[in-house]
Short mmCIF file of C-alpha atoms in Angstrom, two decimals:
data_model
loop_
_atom_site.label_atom_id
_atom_site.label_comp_id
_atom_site.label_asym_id
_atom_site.label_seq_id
_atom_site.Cartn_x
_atom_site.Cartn_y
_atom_site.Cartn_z
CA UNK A 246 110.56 98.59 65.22
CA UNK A 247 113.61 100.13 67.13
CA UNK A 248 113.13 104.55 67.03
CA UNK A 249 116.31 104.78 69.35
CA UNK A 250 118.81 103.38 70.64
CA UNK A 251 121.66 104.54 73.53
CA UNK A 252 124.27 102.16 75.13
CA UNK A 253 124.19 102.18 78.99
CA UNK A 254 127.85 102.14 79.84
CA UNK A 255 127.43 105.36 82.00
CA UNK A 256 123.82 103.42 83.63
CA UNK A 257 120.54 102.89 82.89
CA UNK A 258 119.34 106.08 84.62
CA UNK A 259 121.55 108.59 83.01
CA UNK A 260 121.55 107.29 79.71
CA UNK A 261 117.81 106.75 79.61
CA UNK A 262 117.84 110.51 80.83
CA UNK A 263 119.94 111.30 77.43
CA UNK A 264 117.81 109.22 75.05
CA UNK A 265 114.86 111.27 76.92
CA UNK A 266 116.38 114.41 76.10
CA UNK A 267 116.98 113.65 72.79
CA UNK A 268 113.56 112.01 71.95
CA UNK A 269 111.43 115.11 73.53
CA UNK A 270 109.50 112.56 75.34
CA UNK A 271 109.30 110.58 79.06
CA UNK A 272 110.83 107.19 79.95
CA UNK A 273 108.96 105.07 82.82
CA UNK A 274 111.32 102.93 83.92
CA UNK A 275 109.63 99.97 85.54
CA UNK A 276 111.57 96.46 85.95
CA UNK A 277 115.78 96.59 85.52
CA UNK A 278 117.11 93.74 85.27
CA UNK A 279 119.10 92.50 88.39
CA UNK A 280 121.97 90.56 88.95
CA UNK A 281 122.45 88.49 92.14
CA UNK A 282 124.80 90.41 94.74
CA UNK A 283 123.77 94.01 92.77
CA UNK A 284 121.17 96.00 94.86
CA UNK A 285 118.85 98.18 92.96
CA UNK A 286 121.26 101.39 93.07
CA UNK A 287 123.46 99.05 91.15
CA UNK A 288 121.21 97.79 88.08
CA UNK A 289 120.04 101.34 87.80
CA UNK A 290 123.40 103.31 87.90
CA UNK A 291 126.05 101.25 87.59
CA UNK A 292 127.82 101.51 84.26
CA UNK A 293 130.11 99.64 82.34
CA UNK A 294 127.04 97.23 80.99
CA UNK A 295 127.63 97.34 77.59
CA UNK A 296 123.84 96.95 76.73
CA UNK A 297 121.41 98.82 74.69
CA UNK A 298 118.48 100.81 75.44
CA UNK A 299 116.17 100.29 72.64
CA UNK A 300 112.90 102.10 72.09
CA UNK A 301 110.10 100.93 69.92
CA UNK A 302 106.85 102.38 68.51
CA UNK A 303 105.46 98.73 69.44
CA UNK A 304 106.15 96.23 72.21
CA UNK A 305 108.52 94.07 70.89
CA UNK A 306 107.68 90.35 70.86
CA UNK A 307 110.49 89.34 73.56
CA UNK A 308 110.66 85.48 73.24
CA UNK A 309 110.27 86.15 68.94
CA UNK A 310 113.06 88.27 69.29
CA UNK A 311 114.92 86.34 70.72
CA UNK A 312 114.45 83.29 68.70
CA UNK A 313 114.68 84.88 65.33
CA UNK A 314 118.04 86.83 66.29
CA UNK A 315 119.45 84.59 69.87
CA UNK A 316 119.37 88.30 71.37
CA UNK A 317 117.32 88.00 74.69
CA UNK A 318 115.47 91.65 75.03
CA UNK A 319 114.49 92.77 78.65
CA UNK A 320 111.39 95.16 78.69
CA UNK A 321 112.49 97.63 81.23
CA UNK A 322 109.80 100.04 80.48
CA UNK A 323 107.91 102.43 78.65
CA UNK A 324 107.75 105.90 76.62
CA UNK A 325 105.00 108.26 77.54
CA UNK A 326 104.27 111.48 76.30
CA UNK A 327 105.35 114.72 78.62
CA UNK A 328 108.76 116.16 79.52
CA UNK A 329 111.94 114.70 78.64
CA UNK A 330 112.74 113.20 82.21
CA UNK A 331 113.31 109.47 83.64
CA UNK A 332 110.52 108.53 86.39
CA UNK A 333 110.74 105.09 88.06
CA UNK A 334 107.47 103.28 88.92
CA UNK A 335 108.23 100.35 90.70
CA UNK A 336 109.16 99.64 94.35
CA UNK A 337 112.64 100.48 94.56
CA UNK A 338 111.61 104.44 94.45
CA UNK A 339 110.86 107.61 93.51
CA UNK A 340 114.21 108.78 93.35
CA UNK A 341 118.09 107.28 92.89
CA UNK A 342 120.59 109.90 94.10
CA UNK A 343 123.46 108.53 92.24
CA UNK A 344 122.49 108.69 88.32
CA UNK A 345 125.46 107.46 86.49
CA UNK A 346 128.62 108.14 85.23
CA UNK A 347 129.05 112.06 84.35
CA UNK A 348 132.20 112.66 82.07
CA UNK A 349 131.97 116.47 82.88
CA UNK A 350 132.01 116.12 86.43
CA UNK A 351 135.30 116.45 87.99
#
């Protein structure tokens, strides 16, 4: 069910920005994933995770996922229809400052 698909080496936020871009469409970012001693900053612009950011036409059974393939999945949010830009829903804000690696910045 996978439409597209962008590693997050340079964070979640920026490359979820690029894979908006891309698509033509809006990412809702709702629930990253945190690690213990990250803060939210962390989860959503650190890089270096070596992940993917998969989206899907459908909501992808998680736990059938998982036990077909042994890949967990993490739903971290949604696609909606509107400009190509990242929005976060959840507590931890409106707005990040720092979005992720930029290899064109000096």
């Amino acid at each position: 069910g996978a439409v597209a698909a962008i590693d997050i080496s340079d964070g979640l936020l920026a490359d979820a920005g690029h894979l908006a871009a891309a698509s033509g469409c809006g990412i809702e970012l709702s629930a990253p994933p945190i690690c213990k001693g990250a803060t939210e900053t962390d989860a959503l612009s650190g890089g270096e995770d070596y992940e993917l950011l998969i989206a899907s036409r459908v909501v992808l059974p998680v736990d059938e996922f998982k036990k077909q393939f042994g890949i967990p999945l993490t739903l971290v949010g949604s696609v909606k229809e509107g400009p190509a830009r990242v929005r976060q829903t959840s507590s931890w804000g409106e707005v990040v400052r720092r979005r992720g690696h930029d290899h064109f910045s000096r």
